[in-house]
């Protein structure tokens, strides 16, 4: 099939390159010239394991442009633009709206049935109440008759996005008309996982309910972990025991300094805002966010237990990405931690294998180390992201406050885990 992808970030580029590997022709459309240049030179615009190899292998099956005319020669368009939070936590749909308008203008010029698929995470109702009228207005055509419209949420995880594309737990297809359903069933026919066909609003909600549940699991583990810490119990041992219950499942019980990233915080906040819109006060989801906000400061409190006055002290920060195997720092727990250290007038020396360039744009004023070993020379070290290579360091004789459970760090002279 001929596919166009609007928005070539983590989701767009992984999805597009994945579809190219499956034999489709892909056109990436983005407003960011740097991303277009990178893709056209077979360089991933983001860091993701295995992506560069796939881009090289499928070099003749994709191209990138900033011109929406790229859609004209395709059968399906995926909307994969960002859906960030507004200041009040509600979803900012401006990128989705502008993509929908541009797609509509192109559909006006295009003959034949074209399918538009919303893959961006959007609050229930968006595809039919925001995207549909904009495309209809610009194209002069009717959804579900002249053009297809679907919602197909994305569940890939940064750090294992390529693998997740080819081996998803499930594929959810939210549709209203048979023709669109057939197009998507054909596109996804190479996948053997369960495929769930729902109405459009349900597909939108499945994504939010999934992310909200995972975020809840983490905040639950952290709340239990905070109690464990006070009682001198290792939360990891506790959750090993808890996770063995088949009704519960061991995944996502990693107690620590909380979740970050481009999805969980913004999606939980957007769901809270949507709930309030319809007159529901979501008490549990609010508590999930409150617990999460408090976790990073526990790392600083533990540090101050050992060094009460941080002014002029050299504090090493190991890890800046919101999780290992990515260069993404959106909502990384490193951000509030570094902000607090700056307030305390500590001297910060930070290291991350992939995310330093991104972090430097936010915090040009702190020092960055070339190697993780340099960071170990600080007066104390905070572990903020659990990169595998941090398991190889020699922590003997150091003060280490660990937010992510790096086993090797337990050999430090003074070692504190945030929930253990
Ligand atoms: P991203 O910020 O990495 O990429 C978005 C891209 O869209 C950028 O390259 C931007 O330049 C481009 N863009 C913005 N406006 C545009 C426009 N009008 N026309 C063309 N391009 C435009 O975002 P992402 O992390 O890939 O997330 C995209 C969506 O997928 C979000 O809704 C997100 O919640 C969802 N999602 C993300 C993940 C993830 O792990 N990152 C996982 C599942 C779902």
CSV table of C-alpha atoms and ligand atoms in Angstrom, one decimal:
chain,number,residue,atom,x,y,z
A,1,UNK,CA,0.0,0.0,0.0
A,2,UNK,CA,1.0,3.6,-0.3
A,3,UNK,CA,1.1,5.3,3.1
A,4,UNK,CA,1.7,8.9,4.1
A,5,UNK,CA,2.7,9.7,7.7
A,6,UNK,CA,2.0,13.2,9.0
A,7,UNK,CA,4.4,13.8,11.9
A,8,UNK,CA,7.8,12.0,11.9
A,9,UNK,CA,8.7,11.8,15.6
A,10,UNK,CA,9.0,8.7,17.7
A,11,UNK,CA,5.7,7.2,16.6
A,12,UNK,CA,5.6,8.5,13.0
A,13,UNK,CA,9.0,7.5,12.0
A,14,UNK,CA,8.9,4.0,13.7
A,15,UNK,CA,5.5,3.3,12.3
A,16,UNK,CA,6.5,4.4,8.8
A,17,UNK,CA,9.8,2.6,8.7
A,18,UNK,CA,8.0,-0.5,10.1
A,19,UNK,CA,5.4,-0.4,7.3
A,20,UNK,CA,8.2,0.1,4.7
A,21,UNK,CA,9.9,-3.0,6.0
A,22,UNK,CA,6.5,-4.9,5.5
A,23,UNK,CA,6.6,-3.9,1.8
A,24,UNK,CA,4.6,-0.6,1.7
A,25,UNK,CA,5.7,2.7,0.1
A,26,UNK,CA,5.9,5.4,2.7
A,27,UNK,CA,6.0,9.2,2.5
A,28,UNK,CA,6.8,11.1,5.7
A,29,UNK,CA,5.5,14.7,6.0
A,30,UNK,CA,6.8,16.9,8.8
A,31,UNK,CA,7.1,20.7,9.4
A,32,UNK,CA,10.6,20.2,10.9
A,33,UNK,CA,13.2,20.6,8.1
A,34,UNK,CA,15.9,18.8,10.2
A,35,UNK,CA,13.8,15.7,10.5
A,36,UNK,CA,13.1,15.7,6.8
A,37,UNK,CA,16.8,16.0,6.0
A,38,UNK,CA,17.7,13.3,8.4
A,39,UNK,CA,15.1,10.8,7.1
A,40,UNK,CA,16.1,11.5,3.4
A,41,UNK,CA,19.7,10.7,4.4
A,42,UNK,CA,18.5,7.4,6.0
A,43,UNK,CA,19.4,8.8,9.5
A,44,UNK,CA,16.8,8.4,12.3
A,45,UNK,CA,15.6,11.8,13.5
A,46,UNK,CA,15.4,10.3,17.0
A,47,UNK,CA,17.4,7.6,18.8
A,48,UNK,CA,15.7,4.2,18.7
A,49,UNK,CA,17.3,0.8,18.8
A,50,UNK,CA,17.4,-0.9,15.4
A,51,UNK,CA,15.8,2.0,13.5
A,52,UNK,CA,18.9,3.1,11.6
A,53,UNK,CA,19.5,-0.5,10.3
A,54,UNK,CA,15.9,-0.7,9.1
A,55,UNK,CA,16.1,2.7,7.4
A,56,UNK,CA,19.2,1.7,5.5
A,57,UNK,CA,17.7,-1.6,4.5
A,58,UNK,CA,14.5,0.0,3.1
A,59,UNK,CA,16.1,3.1,1.7
A,60,UNK,CA,14.2,2.9,-1.6
A,61,UNK,CA,10.8,2.5,0.1
A,62,UNK,CA,10.4,5.8,1.8
A,63,UNK,CA,10.9,9.6,1.4
A,64,UNK,CA,10.3,12.7,3.5
A,65,UNK,CA,8.9,16.1,2.6
A,66,UNK,CA,7.5,19.2,4.2
A,67,UNK,CA,4.9,19.4,1.4
A,68,UNK,CA,1.4,18.0,2.1
A,69,UNK,CA,1.1,17.2,-1.6
A,70,UNK,CA,3.0,14.0,-0.6
A,71,UNK,CA,-0.4,12.7,0.4
A,72,UNK,CA,-1.8,12.9,-3.1
A,73,UNK,CA,0.1,9.8,-4.3
A,74,UNK,CA,-0.9,7.6,-1.3
A,75,UNK,CA,-4.0,5.6,-0.2
A,76,UNK,CA,-3.8,6.0,3.6
A,77,UNK,CA,-2.6,8.9,5.8
A,78,UNK,CA,-1.7,8.4,9.4
A,79,UNK,CA,-1.8,11.4,11.7
A,80,UNK,CA,1.1,11.0,14.2
A,81,UNK,CA,1.7,14.6,15.3
A,82,UNK,CA,2.2,15.4,19.0
A,83,UNK,CA,-0.6,16.1,21.4
A,84,UNK,CA,1.0,17.9,24.3
A,85,UNK,CA,-0.6,19.4,27.4
A,86,UNK,CA,-1.9,22.9,27.7
A,87,UNK,CA,-1.0,24.8,30.9
A,88,UNK,CA,-4.2,23.6,32.6
A,89,UNK,CA,-3.3,19.9,31.8
A,90,UNK,CA,-6.0,19.5,29.1
A,91,UNK,CA,-4.9,18.3,25.6
A,92,UNK,CA,-3.5,20.7,23.1
A,93,UNK,CA,-5.0,19.7,19.8
A,94,UNK,CA,-3.4,22.5,17.7
A,95,UNK,CA,-1.0,20.2,15.8
A,96,UNK,CA,-3.8,17.6,15.1
A,97,UNK,CA,-6.1,20.4,13.9
A,98,UNK,CA,-3.5,21.9,11.6
A,99,UNK,CA,-2.7,18.4,10.2
A,100,UNK,CA,-6.4,17.7,9.7
A,101,UNK,CA,-6.9,21.0,7.8
A,102,UNK,CA,-3.9,20.4,5.5
A,103,UNK,CA,-5.1,16.8,4.8
A,104,UNK,CA,-8.5,18.1,4.0
A,105,UNK,CA,-7.1,20.6,1.4
A,106,UNK,CA,-5.3,17.7,-0.3
A,107,UNK,CA,-8.3,15.4,-0.3
A,108,UNK,CA,-10.2,18.2,-2.1
A,109,UNK,CA,-7.7,17.7,-5.0
A,110,UNK,CA,-7.7,13.9,-4.8
A,111,UNK,CA,-9.9,11.4,-6.6
A,112,UNK,CA,-10.9,8.0,-5.2
A,113,UNK,CA,-11.3,6.7,-1.6
A,114,UNK,CA,-8.6,7.9,0.8
A,115,UNK,CA,-8.3,6.7,4.4
A,116,UNK,CA,-7.3,9.0,7.2
A,117,UNK,CA,-6.1,7.3,10.5
A,118,UNK,CA,-5.6,9.2,13.7
A,119,UNK,CA,-2.7,7.5,15.5
A,120,UNK,CA,-1.9,10.4,17.8
A,121,UNK,CA,-3.2,9.9,21.3
A,122,UNK,CA,-6.4,12.0,21.5
A,123,UNK,CA,-9.1,12.3,24.1
A,124,UNK,CA,-12.4,10.5,23.4
A,125,UNK,CA,-14.5,12.4,20.9
A,126,UNK,CA,-11.6,14.1,19.1
A,127,UNK,CA,-11.6,12.1,15.9
A,128,UNK,CA,-15.3,12.5,15.2
A,129,UNK,CA,-15.8,16.0,16.8
A,130,UNK,CA,-12.6,17.8,15.8
A,131,UNK,CA,-10.7,15.9,13.0
A,132,UNK,CA,-13.8,14.9,11.0
A,133,UNK,CA,-15.4,18.4,10.6
A,134,UNK,CA,-12.1,20.0,9.8
A,135,UNK,CA,-11.3,17.5,7.0
A,136,UNK,CA,-14.9,17.7,5.7
A,137,UNK,CA,-14.8,21.5,5.7
A,138,UNK,CA,-11.5,21.8,3.8
A,139,UNK,CA,-12.2,18.9,1.4
A,140,UNK,CA,-15.9,19.4,0.7
A,141,UNK,CA,-16.2,15.6,1.1
A,142,UNK,CA,-18.1,13.4,3.6
A,143,UNK,CA,-16.4,11.1,6.1
A,144,UNK,CA,-17.3,7.4,6.0
A,145,UNK,CA,-18.5,7.8,2.4
A,146,UNK,CA,-16.1,9.8,0.3
A,147,UNK,CA,-13.1,9.3,2.6
A,148,UNK,CA,-12.4,6.8,5.4
A,149,UNK,CA,-11.7,7.9,8.9
A,150,UNK,CA,-10.4,5.7,11.8
A,151,UNK,CA,-8.6,5.9,15.1
A,152,UNK,CA,-5.8,3.4,15.7
A,153,UNK,CA,-4.0,4.1,19.0
A,154,UNK,CA,-0.3,3.4,19.3
A,155,UNK,CA,1.1,1.4,22.2
A,156,UNK,CA,4.8,1.3,21.3
A,157,UNK,CA,7.3,2.1,24.1
A,158,UNK,CA,10.3,4.3,23.5
A,159,UNK,CA,13.5,2.3,23.8
A,160,UNK,CA,11.9,-0.8,22.2
A,161,UNK,CA,9.7,1.0,19.7
A,162,UNK,CA,10.9,-1.0,16.6
A,163,UNK,CA,10.4,-4.3,18.4
A,164,UNK,CA,7.0,-3.2,19.7
A,165,UNK,CA,5.9,-2.2,16.1
A,166,UNK,CA,6.6,-5.8,14.9
A,167,UNK,CA,5.4,-7.6,18.0
A,168,UNK,CA,2.4,-5.7,19.5
A,169,UNK,CA,0.3,-7.2,22.3
A,170,UNK,CA,-2.7,-6.1,20.4
A,171,UNK,CA,-3.9,-3.8,17.6
A,172,UNK,CA,-7.0,-1.6,18.2
A,173,UNK,CA,-8.9,-0.4,15.2
A,174,UNK,CA,-11.6,2.2,15.9
A,175,UNK,CA,-13.9,2.5,12.9
A,176,UNK,CA,-17.4,3.4,11.8
A,177,UNK,CA,-17.7,2.2,8.1
A,178,UNK,CA,-16.9,-1.1,6.6
A,179,UNK,CA,-14.6,0.2,3.8
A,180,UNK,CA,-12.2,1.8,6.3
A,181,UNK,CA,-12.3,-1.3,8.4
A,182,UNK,CA,-11.3,-3.4,5.4
A,183,UNK,CA,-8.4,-1.1,4.5
A,184,UNK,CA,-7.0,-1.3,8.0
A,185,UNK,CA,-7.5,-5.1,8.3
A,186,UNK,CA,-5.6,-5.5,5.1
A,187,UNK,CA,-2.8,-3.2,6.2
A,188,UNK,CA,-2.5,-5.1,9.5
A,189,UNK,CA,-2.9,-8.6,8.0
A,190,UNK,CA,0.8,-9.5,8.4
A,191,UNK,CA,0.4,-9.2,12.2
A,192,UNK,CA,-0.7,-12.2,14.2
A,193,UNK,CA,-1.6,-10.5,17.5
A,194,UNK,CA,-5.2,-10.1,18.7
A,195,UNK,CA,-7.0,-7.4,16.7
A,196,UNK,CA,-9.8,-5.5,18.4
A,197,UNK,CA,-12.3,-3.6,16.2
A,198,UNK,CA,-14.3,-1.0,18.1
A,199,UNK,CA,-16.1,2.2,17.5
A,200,UNK,CA,-13.9,5.3,17.3
A,201,UNK,CA,-14.5,6.7,20.8
A,202,UNK,CA,-13.8,3.4,22.4
A,203,UNK,CA,-10.4,3.1,20.6
A,204,UNK,CA,-9.5,6.6,21.8
A,205,UNK,CA,-10.5,5.6,25.4
A,206,UNK,CA,-8.6,2.2,25.3
A,207,UNK,CA,-5.3,4.2,24.9
A,208,UNK,CA,-6.1,6.5,27.9
A,209,UNK,CA,-7.3,3.6,30.1
A,210,UNK,CA,-4.1,1.6,29.3
A,211,UNK,CA,-1.7,4.5,30.1
A,212,UNK,CA,-3.7,5.5,33.2
A,213,UNK,CA,-3.6,2.0,34.5
A,214,UNK,CA,0.1,1.7,34.0
A,215,UNK,CA,0.7,5.1,35.6
A,216,UNK,CA,-1.5,3.9,38.5
A,217,UNK,CA,0.5,0.8,38.9
A,218,UNK,CA,3.7,2.8,39.2
A,219,UNK,CA,2.3,5.3,41.7
A,220,UNK,CA,0.9,2.4,43.7
A,221,UNK,CA,4.3,0.7,43.8
A,222,UNK,CA,5.8,4.0,44.8
A,223,UNK,CA,3.3,4.6,47.6
A,224,UNK,CA,3.9,1.1,49.0
A,225,UNK,CA,7.6,1.7,48.5
A,226,UNK,CA,7.6,4.9,50.5
A,227,UNK,CA,5.9,3.1,53.4
A,228,UNK,CA,8.5,0.2,53.0
A,229,UNK,CA,11.4,2.7,53.2
A,230,UNK,CA,10.1,4.0,56.6
A,231,UNK,CA,9.7,0.4,57.8
A,232,UNK,CA,13.1,-0.8,56.6
A,233,UNK,CA,11.5,-3.2,54.1
A,234,UNK,CA,12.8,-3.7,50.5
A,235,UNK,CA,9.9,-2.8,48.2
A,236,UNK,CA,11.5,-4.9,45.4
A,237,UNK,CA,11.2,-8.1,47.5
A,238,UNK,CA,7.7,-7.1,48.4
A,239,UNK,CA,6.7,-6.7,44.7
A,240,UNK,CA,8.4,-9.9,43.7
A,241,UNK,CA,6.0,-11.6,46.1
A,242,UNK,CA,3.0,-9.6,45.0
A,243,UNK,CA,3.7,-10.0,41.2
A,244,UNK,CA,3.6,-13.8,41.5
A,245,UNK,CA,-0.1,-13.6,41.9
A,246,UNK,CA,-1.4,-14.3,38.4
A,247,UNK,CA,-4.2,-11.8,38.8
A,248,UNK,CA,-1.7,-9.1,39.4
A,249,UNK,CA,1.3,-9.6,37.1
A,250,UNK,CA,4.9,-8.5,38.0
A,251,UNK,CA,5.3,-5.9,35.2
A,252,UNK,CA,5.6,-2.2,36.0
A,253,UNK,CA,6.2,-2.5,39.8
A,254,UNK,CA,9.5,-0.7,39.6
A,255,UNK,CA,9.3,1.5,42.6
A,256,UNK,CA,11.5,4.6,42.4
A,257,UNK,CA,11.3,8.3,41.6
A,258,UNK,CA,8.3,8.1,39.3
A,259,UNK,CA,7.2,8.1,35.7
A,260,UNK,CA,8.1,10.7,33.1
A,261,UNK,CA,8.2,10.7,29.3
A,262,UNK,CA,6.0,12.1,26.6
A,263,UNK,CA,3.0,10.0,27.4
A,264,UNK,CA,2.0,9.0,31.0
A,265,UNK,CA,2.1,12.5,32.6
A,266,UNK,CA,0.3,14.3,29.8
A,267,UNK,CA,-2.2,11.5,29.1
A,268,UNK,CA,-3.2,11.1,32.7
A,269,UNK,CA,-3.6,14.9,33.0
A,270,UNK,CA,-5.6,15.1,29.7
A,271,UNK,CA,-7.9,12.3,31.0
A,272,UNK,CA,-8.4,14.2,34.3
A,273,UNK,CA,-9.3,17.4,32.3
A,274,UNK,CA,-11.7,15.4,30.0
A,275,UNK,CA,-13.4,13.8,33.0
A,276,UNK,CA,-13.9,17.3,34.6
A,277,UNK,CA,-15.3,18.5,31.3
A,278,UNK,CA,-18.1,15.9,31.6
A,279,UNK,CA,-18.7,16.6,35.3
A,280,UNK,CA,-16.6,13.7,36.7
A,281,UNK,CA,-14.0,14.3,39.4
A,282,UNK,CA,-11.4,11.6,39.0
A,283,UNK,CA,-10.0,11.1,42.5
A,284,UNK,CA,-7.8,8.1,41.8
A,285,UNK,CA,-6.1,9.7,38.7
A,286,UNK,CA,-5.4,12.8,40.6
A,287,UNK,CA,-3.7,10.8,43.4
A,288,UNK,CA,-1.6,9.0,40.8
A,289,UNK,CA,-0.2,12.4,39.6
A,290,UNK,CA,0.2,13.7,43.2
A,291,UNK,CA,2.3,10.6,44.2
A,292,UNK,CA,4.3,11.0,41.1
A,293,UNK,CA,5.1,14.6,41.6
A,294,UNK,CA,6.4,13.9,45.1
A,295,UNK,CA,8.8,11.1,44.3
A,296,UNK,CA,11.8,13.0,42.8
A,297,UNK,CA,12.0,15.2,45.9
A,298,UNK,CA,12.5,12.1,48.1
A,299,UNK,CA,15.8,11.6,46.3
A,300,UNK,CA,16.9,15.1,47.4
A,301,UNK,CA,15.6,14.6,50.9
A,302,UNK,CA,17.7,11.4,51.2
A,303,UNK,CA,20.7,13.2,49.8
A,304,UNK,CA,20.3,16.0,52.4
A,305,UNK,CA,20.2,13.4,55.2
A,306,UNK,CA,23.9,12.8,54.4
A,307,UNK,CA,24.9,16.3,53.1
A,308,UNK,CA,22.5,18.8,54.8
A,309,UNK,CA,23.9,21.9,53.1
A,310,UNK,CA,24.3,21.3,49.4
A,311,UNK,CA,25.7,24.8,48.6
A,312,UNK,CA,28.9,24.4,46.7
A,313,UNK,CA,28.9,20.7,47.0
A,314,UNK,CA,29.5,18.7,43.8
A,315,UNK,CA,26.5,16.4,43.1
A,316,UNK,CA,26.8,13.9,40.3
A,317,UNK,CA,23.6,13.0,38.3
A,318,UNK,CA,23.7,9.7,36.5
A,319,UNK,CA,21.0,9.6,33.8
A,320,UNK,CA,18.9,12.4,32.3
A,321,UNK,CA,16.6,10.6,29.8
A,322,UNK,CA,13.2,9.8,31.2
A,323,UNK,CA,14.1,6.1,30.9
A,324,UNK,CA,17.0,4.0,29.5
A,325,UNK,CA,17.5,3.4,25.8
A,326,UNK,CA,16.1,6.7,24.7
A,327,UNK,CA,17.3,10.3,24.2
A,328,UNK,CA,13.9,11.7,25.2
A,329,UNK,CA,13.9,14.0,28.2
A,330,UNK,CA,10.3,15.0,28.1
A,331,UNK,CA,8.9,15.1,31.7
A,332,UNK,CA,12.1,13.3,32.8
A,333,UNK,CA,12.4,13.1,36.6
A,334,UNK,CA,15.9,14.6,36.1
A,335,UNK,CA,14.3,17.9,35.4
A,336,UNK,CA,12.8,18.6,38.9
A,337,UNK,CA,15.8,17.0,40.5
A,338,UNK,CA,18.3,19.3,38.7
A,339,UNK,CA,16.0,22.3,39.3
A,340,UNK,CA,16.0,21.6,43.0
A,341,UNK,CA,19.8,21.1,43.1
A,342,UNK,CA,20.2,24.4,41.4
A,343,UNK,CA,18.0,26.0,44.0
A,344,UNK,CA,20.2,24.5,46.7
A,345,UNK,CA,23.2,26.0,44.9
A,346,UNK,CA,24.9,22.6,44.4
A,347,UNK,CA,27.5,22.2,41.6
A,348,UNK,CA,26.0,19.7,39.2
A,349,UNK,CA,28.0,17.3,37.0
A,350,UNK,CA,25.6,15.2,34.9
A,351,UNK,CA,26.0,12.3,32.5
A,352,UNK,CA,23.7,10.4,30.1
A,353,UNK,CA,24.7,8.1,27.3
A,354,UNK,CA,22.1,9.6,24.8
A,355,UNK,CA,20.2,12.5,26.3
A,356,UNK,CA,22.9,15.1,27.1
A,357,UNK,CA,22.4,17.2,23.9
A,358,UNK,CA,18.6,17.4,24.6
A,359,UNK,CA,19.2,18.2,28.3
A,360,UNK,CA,21.8,20.9,27.4
A,361,UNK,CA,19.1,22.9,25.6
A,362,UNK,CA,17.1,23.0,28.9
A,363,UNK,CA,20.0,23.4,31.3
A,364,UNK,CA,23.0,25.0,29.6
A,365,UNK,CA,24.3,26.2,33.0
A,366,UNK,CA,25.2,22.9,34.5
A,367,UNK,CA,28.4,20.8,33.7
A,368,UNK,CA,28.2,17.6,31.7
A,369,UNK,CA,30.7,14.8,32.0
A,370,UNK,CA,32.3,12.9,29.1
A,371,UNK,CA,32.1,9.6,31.0
A,372,UNK,CA,30.0,8.2,33.8
A,373,UNK,CA,33.2,7.6,35.8
A,374,UNK,CA,33.9,11.4,36.0
A,375,UNK,CA,30.5,11.8,37.7
A,376,UNK,CA,31.6,9.3,40.4
A,377,UNK,CA,34.2,11.8,41.6
A,378,UNK,CA,31.5,14.1,43.0
A,379,UNK,CA,30.7,14.5,46.7
A,380,UNK,CA,27.6,12.4,46.2
A,381,UNK,CA,25.9,10.7,43.2
A,382,UNK,CA,22.2,10.5,42.4
A,383,UNK,CA,21.0,7.7,40.1
A,384,UNK,CA,18.1,9.1,38.0
A,385,UNK,CA,17.9,6.7,35.0
A,386,UNK,CA,18.7,3.0,35.1
A,387,UNK,CA,21.0,2.7,32.0
A,388,UNK,CA,22.6,-0.7,31.8
A,389,UNK,CA,26.1,0.7,31.7
A,390,UNK,CA,25.6,2.1,35.2
A,391,UNK,CA,25.6,-1.5,36.4
A,392,UNK,CA,29.3,-1.7,35.4
A,393,UNK,CA,30.6,1.3,37.4
A,394,UNK,CA,32.8,1.0,40.5
A,395,UNK,CA,30.8,2.7,43.3
A,396,UNK,CA,33.1,1.6,46.2
A,397,UNK,CA,33.8,4.4,48.7
A,398,UNK,CA,31.1,6.7,47.2
A,399,UNK,CA,27.9,8.2,48.6
A,400,UNK,CA,25.1,7.0,46.2
A,401,UNK,CA,21.4,7.9,46.4
A,402,UNK,CA,19.6,5.6,44.0
A,403,UNK,CA,16.2,6.4,42.4
A,404,UNK,CA,16.1,3.5,40.1
A,405,UNK,CA,17.6,0.4,41.8
A,406,UNK,CA,21.0,-0.1,40.1
A,407,UNK,CA,22.2,-3.3,42.0
A,408,UNK,CA,25.9,-2.6,41.6
A,409,UNK,CA,25.5,0.8,43.3
A,410,UNK,CA,24.7,-1.0,46.6
A,411,UNK,CA,28.5,-1.6,47.1
A,412,UNK,CA,28.8,2.2,47.7
A,413,UNK,CA,30.2,3.3,51.1
A,414,UNK,CA,26.9,5.0,51.8
A,415,UNK,CA,23.9,3.8,49.8
A,416,UNK,CA,20.3,4.8,50.0
A,417,UNK,CA,17.5,3.5,47.7
A,418,UNK,CA,14.4,5.7,47.5
A,419,UNK,CA,11.9,2.9,48.2
A,420,UNK,CA,14.2,0.2,49.7
B,1,LIG,P1,7.0,13.8,18.5
B,1,LIG,O1,6.9,15.1,19.2
B,1,LIG,O2,8.2,12.9,18.7
B,1,LIG,O3,6.7,13.9,17.0
B,1,LIG,C1,5.7,14.7,16.5
B,1,LIG,C2,6.1,15.2,15.1
B,1,LIG,O4,5.0,15.9,14.5
B,1,LIG,C3,7.2,16.2,15.2
B,1,LIG,O5,8.3,15.7,14.3
B,1,LIG,C4,6.6,17.5,14.7
B,1,LIG,O6,7.6,18.3,14.0
B,1,LIG,C5,5.5,17.0,13.8
B,1,LIG,N1,4.4,17.9,13.5
B,1,LIG,C6,3.8,18.8,14.4
B,1,LIG,N2,2.8,19.5,13.7
B,1,LIG,C7,2.8,19.0,12.5
B,1,LIG,C8,2.0,19.3,11.3
B,1,LIG,N3,1.0,20.2,11.4
B,1,LIG,N4,2.3,18.7,10.2
B,1,LIG,C9,3.3,17.8,10.1
B,1,LIG,N5,4.1,17.4,11.1
B,1,LIG,C10,3.9,18.1,12.3
B,1,LIG,O7,5.7,13.0,19.1
B,1,LIG,P2,5.6,11.4,19.4
B,1,LIG,O8,6.3,11.0,20.7
B,1,LIG,O9,5.9,10.6,18.1
B,1,LIG,O10,4.0,11.3,19.7
B,1,LIG,C11,3.1,11.5,18.7
B,1,LIG,C12,1.7,11.0,19.2
B,1,LIG,O11,1.8,9.6,19.5
B,1,LIG,C13,1.3,11.7,20.5
B,1,LIG,O12,-0.1,11.9,20.5
B,1,LIG,C14,1.7,10.8,21.6
B,1,LIG,O13,0.9,10.9,22.7
B,1,LIG,C15,1.4,9.4,20.9
B,1,LIG,N6,2.2,8.3,21.4
B,1,LIG,C16,3.5,8.5,21.7
B,1,LIG,C17,4.3,7.4,22.1
B,1,LIG,C18,5.7,7.5,22.5
B,1,LIG,O14,6.3,6.6,23.1
B,1,LIG,N7,6.4,8.6,22.1
B,1,LIG,C19,3.7,6.1,22.3
B,1,LIG,C20,2.3,6.0,21.9
B,1,LIG,C21,1.6,7.1,21.5
